[in-house]
Amino acid sequence: MMVTFARRLAAAILCGAVVATAAACAAPTTAGERKTYVIYSDNAFAPFEFLDQTTNTYTGLDLDLLTAIGADQGITFDVKNEGFDAAMGAVQSGQADGMIAGMTITDERKKTFDFSDGYFEDGQVLVVPADSAASSLDDLRGKVVAVKASTQGAQYAESVKNQYGFTTQVYEDSPTMYAAVQNGTNAACFEDRSVVGWAIKQGKVQLKTVGRTLQPGQYGFAVKKGNNPELVEKFNAGLAHLRQTGDYQKILDKYGLATQG
C-alpha cells in the first residue's frame, strides 16, 4: 500500500514538473518585457541610410523615422544596415521581422511583402556625368547603363533597354554605381531623384539628372507577406501621429527634403 502511494506521489511530482517546464517554455517574455523586432535596412542610400563618418554609426531619414515611431508606439528595434538586396532577402527568409530602406511600394512587391502606409514619395531619374551631352533616353543607344540590384531603377532600365538600345550592368550599392558613371565605366544610371539629388547637392558626386521623374511612387515599411501585421499597424499609427505633431516634418527638414502630403 505504501509502495503504491509512493509511486503515485512520485508520478504527481514528475507531472507537475513537466507542466511547470512546459509553461515556462511557452512564456516568450517576462512581465513588462517587450519584444525587440529585427529590422534590416540599406547601408548606402543617403539621405535615407548612410554611415556618419564622425560617429561611425548609421543615420538617415529612414532610421530617424523608425526611432521616432518606436518611441511613439513603445516598440524596440534592432536595426541591421546590410544593404537593400540583403534586406529584402532577410525579410523573405524570416531572418528579419521587417525592413525600411527607401523601398517603393509596387504591385509586384506586394506579392511577397505587406507594406505600411507610404511615408515618402519619390521616383527614378536618368543620371549622367556632369559634363555629359546626353539629354534623353535616346542618347543611351549602344551604351552600358549602371543599375542597383533589386531596385525600381533596375526594373525600369530592364523594361526599356531594348527600346532604347542599351545594356545594363548591376551594382550592389549606390556609391559604387555612381563611381562607375563618373569614371566612364558606364554612360549613365537610374536612381531615385531625392537620393542622387542629395548626393549632388552635398558635392559628393560630379553628376547631373536628365529629364522628368520616372515611375513616381511611395516608399513603405515592409514585412513578409502574412507576418507581423501588428508591426505594420504600429508603424502606421506612429507615422500618423508624427505627422499630426509635426515631428515627421522636422525629420524631412533635417535632411532638406520637400514637404510630403
Coordinates of C-alpha atoms in Angstrom, one line a residue:
M1 CA 0.0 0.0 0.0
M2 CA 2.8 2.4 0.9
V3 CA 4.7 1.5 -2.3
T4 CA 1.6 2.3 -4.3
F5 CA 1.2 5.7 -2.6
A6 CA 4.9 6.5 -3.0
R7 CA 4.7 5.7 -6.7
R8 CA 1.6 7.9 -7.1
L9 CA 3.3 10.7 -5.3
A10 CA 6.4 10.5 -7.4
A11 CA 4.3 10.5 -10.6
A12 CA 2.4 13.5 -9.4
I13 CA 5.6 15.4 -8.7
L14 CA 7.0 14.4 -12.1
C15 CA 3.9 15.5 -13.8
G16 CA 3.9 18.8 -12.0
A17 CA 7.5 19.4 -13.0
V18 CA 6.7 18.7 -16.7
V19 CA 3.7 21.1 -16.6
A20 CA 5.8 23.8 -15.0
T21 CA 8.6 23.3 -17.5
A22 CA 6.1 23.5 -20.4
A23 CA 4.5 26.6 -19.0
A24 CA 7.9 28.2 -18.6
C25 CA 8.9 27.3 -22.2
A26 CA 5.6 28.7 -23.5
A27 CA 6.1 32.1 -22.0
P28 CA 8.1 34.1 -24.6
T29 CA 8.8 37.1 -22.3
T30 CA 8.6 38.0 -18.7
A31 CA 6.1 40.5 -17.3
G32 CA 6.9 44.0 -18.5
E33 CA 9.4 42.8 -21.1
R34 CA 8.7 43.8 -24.8
K35 CA 9.8 42.1 -27.9
T36 CA 12.7 43.5 -29.9
Y37 CA 12.0 43.5 -33.6
V38 CA 14.9 42.8 -36.0
I39 CA 14.8 45.4 -38.8
Y40 CA 17.1 45.4 -41.9
S41 CA 18.0 48.5 -43.8
D42 CA 20.2 49.8 -46.6
N43 CA 23.8 50.9 -45.8
A44 CA 24.5 53.4 -48.6
F45 CA 21.3 55.3 -49.7
A46 CA 21.7 58.8 -48.3
P47 CA 19.9 60.7 -47.1
F48 CA 17.7 57.7 -46.1
E49 CA 20.5 55.5 -44.8
F50 CA 24.2 56.3 -44.6
L51 CA 27.3 55.9 -42.4
D52 CA 28.1 59.0 -40.4
Q53 CA 31.9 59.1 -40.6
T54 CA 32.2 61.3 -37.5
T55 CA 30.4 58.9 -35.2
N56 CA 30.9 55.6 -37.2
T57 CA 27.1 54.9 -36.9
Y58 CA 24.3 54.7 -39.4
T59 CA 21.9 57.6 -39.7
G60 CA 19.3 58.9 -42.1
L61 CA 15.7 59.8 -42.6
D62 CA 14.5 56.1 -42.5
L63 CA 16.4 55.5 -39.3
D64 CA 15.2 58.7 -37.6
L65 CA 11.7 57.9 -38.6
L66 CA 11.9 54.4 -37.3
T67 CA 13.4 55.6 -34.0
A68 CA 10.6 58.2 -33.6
I69 CA 7.9 55.7 -34.4
G70 CA 9.4 53.2 -31.9
A71 CA 9.4 55.8 -29.2
D72 CA 5.8 56.8 -30.0
Q73 CA 4.5 53.3 -30.1
G74 CA 6.6 51.6 -27.4
I75 CA 8.4 49.4 -29.9
T76 CA 12.1 48.3 -29.6
F77 CA 14.1 47.7 -32.8
D78 CA 17.4 46.1 -33.5
V79 CA 18.5 47.7 -36.8
K80 CA 21.0 46.0 -39.1
N81 CA 22.3 48.0 -42.1
E82 CA 23.2 45.3 -44.5
G83 CA 22.2 46.7 -48.0
F84 CA 19.0 46.8 -49.9
D85 CA 19.2 43.4 -51.6
A86 CA 20.3 41.7 -48.4
A87 CA 17.4 43.4 -46.5
M88 CA 14.8 42.0 -48.9
G89 CA 16.3 38.5 -48.6
A90 CA 16.4 38.7 -44.8
V91 CA 12.7 39.6 -44.6
Q92 CA 11.7 36.9 -47.2
S93 CA 13.7 34.2 -45.3
G94 CA 12.3 35.2 -41.9
Q95 CA 15.7 36.4 -40.6
A96 CA 14.3 39.9 -40.2
D97 CA 10.9 41.0 -38.9
G98 CA 10.8 43.9 -41.3
M99 CA 12.8 46.4 -43.4
I100 CA 12.9 50.1 -44.1
A101 CA 15.2 51.1 -46.9
G102 CA 13.6 53.6 -49.3
M103 CA 11.6 50.7 -50.7
T104 CA 9.0 51.7 -53.3
I105 CA 5.6 50.1 -52.9
T106 CA 4.7 48.2 -56.1
D107 CA 2.1 45.7 -57.1
E108 CA 4.8 43.2 -57.8
R109 CA 6.4 43.5 -54.4
K110 CA 3.0 43.2 -52.7
K111 CA 3.1 39.6 -53.8
T112 CA 5.8 38.8 -51.3
F113 CA 5.6 41.8 -48.8
D114 CA 3.0 43.6 -46.8
F115 CA 3.5 47.3 -46.7
S116 CA 2.8 50.2 -44.3
D117 CA 1.2 53.4 -45.5
G118 CA 3.5 55.4 -47.7
Y119 CA 5.9 57.7 -45.9
F120 CA 7.7 59.4 -48.7
E121 CA 7.1 59.9 -52.4
D122 CA 9.9 59.7 -54.9
G123 CA 10.7 58.3 -58.4
Q124 CA 13.6 57.4 -60.6
V125 CA 15.6 59.7 -62.9
L126 CA 18.3 59.3 -65.5
V127 CA 21.7 60.3 -64.2
V128 CA 24.8 61.1 -66.3
P129 CA 28.2 62.7 -65.8
A130 CA 28.1 66.4 -65.1
D131 CA 29.9 67.1 -68.4
S132 CA 27.8 64.7 -70.5
A133 CA 25.9 66.0 -73.6
A134 CA 23.2 63.3 -73.1
S135 CA 19.7 64.9 -72.9
S136 CA 17.3 62.0 -73.1
L137 CA 17.0 58.2 -73.1
D138 CA 17.6 58.2 -76.9
D139 CA 21.2 59.2 -76.2
L140 CA 21.8 55.8 -74.4
R141 CA 21.8 53.8 -77.6
G142 CA 24.8 51.5 -77.8
K143 CA 25.8 52.4 -74.2
V144 CA 26.1 50.4 -71.0
V145 CA 23.9 51.7 -68.1
A146 CA 24.6 51.1 -64.4
V147 CA 21.8 49.9 -62.1
K148 CA 21.5 48.9 -58.5
A149 CA 20.4 45.4 -57.7
S150 CA 16.7 44.7 -57.0
T151 CA 15.7 48.4 -57.2
Q152 CA 13.0 50.2 -59.2
G153 CA 15.7 51.9 -61.2
A154 CA 17.0 48.4 -62.3
Q155 CA 13.4 47.3 -63.1
Y156 CA 12.8 50.4 -65.2
A157 CA 16.1 50.1 -67.1
E158 CA 15.3 46.4 -67.9
S159 CA 11.9 47.4 -69.2
V160 CA 13.1 50.0 -71.7
K161 CA 16.6 48.8 -72.6
N162 CA 15.6 47.1 -75.8
Q163 CA 13.5 50.1 -76.9
Y164 CA 16.4 52.5 -76.4
G165 CA 19.2 50.1 -77.4
F166 CA 21.4 50.0 -74.3
T167 CA 22.6 47.2 -72.0
T168 CA 22.9 47.2 -68.2
Q169 CA 25.5 46.4 -65.6
V170 CA 24.4 45.7 -62.0
Y171 CA 26.0 47.1 -58.8
E172 CA 25.2 46.3 -55.1
D173 CA 25.1 49.9 -53.8
S174 CA 24.6 53.5 -55.0
P175 CA 28.1 54.8 -54.3
T176 CA 29.7 52.1 -56.5
M177 CA 27.1 52.7 -59.2
Y178 CA 27.8 56.5 -59.1
A179 CA 31.6 55.8 -59.3
A180 CA 31.1 53.7 -62.4
V181 CA 29.3 56.5 -64.1
Q182 CA 31.8 59.2 -63.0
N183 CA 34.8 57.2 -64.2
G184 CA 33.3 56.3 -67.6
T185 CA 32.8 52.6 -67.0
N186 CA 29.1 53.2 -67.6
A187 CA 27.4 56.0 -69.5
A188 CA 24.5 56.6 -67.1
C189 CA 22.5 55.1 -64.3
F190 CA 19.0 55.3 -62.9
E191 CA 18.5 56.4 -59.3
D192 CA 15.8 57.8 -57.0
R193 CA 15.7 61.5 -57.6
S194 CA 15.9 62.6 -54.0
V195 CA 18.9 60.3 -53.3
V196 CA 21.0 61.4 -56.2
G197 CA 19.9 65.0 -55.8
W198 CA 21.1 64.9 -52.2
A199 CA 24.5 63.5 -53.3
I200 CA 24.8 66.2 -56.0
K201 CA 23.9 68.9 -53.5
Q202 CA 26.4 67.7 -50.9
G203 CA 29.1 67.8 -53.6
K204 CA 29.8 64.1 -53.2
V205 CA 29.4 63.3 -56.9
Q206 CA 30.0 65.0 -60.2
L207 CA 26.8 64.0 -61.8
K208 CA 23.6 65.6 -63.1
T209 CA 20.0 64.5 -63.7
V210 CA 18.3 64.4 -67.1
G211 CA 14.6 64.6 -67.8
R212 CA 11.5 64.0 -65.8
T213 CA 10.9 61.8 -62.8
L214 CA 10.1 58.3 -63.8
Q215 CA 7.7 55.9 -62.0
P216 CA 6.7 58.1 -59.1
G217 CA 5.6 56.1 -56.0
Q218 CA 5.6 55.9 -52.3
Y219 CA 8.2 54.4 -50.0
G220 CA 6.9 51.9 -47.4
F221 CA 8.0 49.9 -44.4
A222 CA 7.7 46.2 -45.3
V223 CA 7.3 42.8 -43.6
K224 CA 7.0 39.3 -45.1
K225 CA 3.5 38.8 -46.5
G226 CA 1.2 37.4 -43.8
N227 CA 3.7 38.1 -41.0
N228 CA 3.9 40.7 -38.2
P229 CA 0.6 42.5 -39.0
E230 CA 0.8 44.2 -35.6
L231 CA 4.2 45.8 -36.6
V232 CA 2.7 47.3 -39.7
E233 CA -0.3 48.6 -37.7
K234 CA 2.0 50.2 -35.1
F235 CA 4.2 51.8 -37.8
N236 CA 1.1 53.3 -39.4
A237 CA -0.2 54.6 -36.1
G238 CA 3.1 56.1 -35.2
L239 CA 3.5 57.7 -38.7
A240 CA 0.1 59.2 -38.5
H241 CA 0.8 60.6 -35.0
L242 CA 4.2 62.1 -36.1
R243 CA 2.5 63.8 -39.0
Q244 CA -0.1 65.3 -36.6
T245 CA 2.6 66.6 -34.1
G246 CA 4.8 68.0 -36.8
D247 CA 7.7 65.7 -35.9
Y248 CA 7.6 64.0 -39.3
Q249 CA 8.1 67.3 -41.0
K250 CA 11.1 68.1 -38.7
I251 CA 12.7 64.9 -39.9
L252 CA 12.2 65.9 -43.5
D253 CA 13.6 69.3 -42.8
K254 CA 16.7 67.8 -41.1
Y255 CA 17.6 66.3 -44.5
G256 CA 16.5 69.1 -46.7
L257 CA 13.7 67.1 -48.3
A258 CA 10.5 68.6 -49.7
T259 CA 7.2 68.6 -47.7
Q260 CA 5.2 65.4 -48.2
G261 CA 1.4 65.3 -48.2

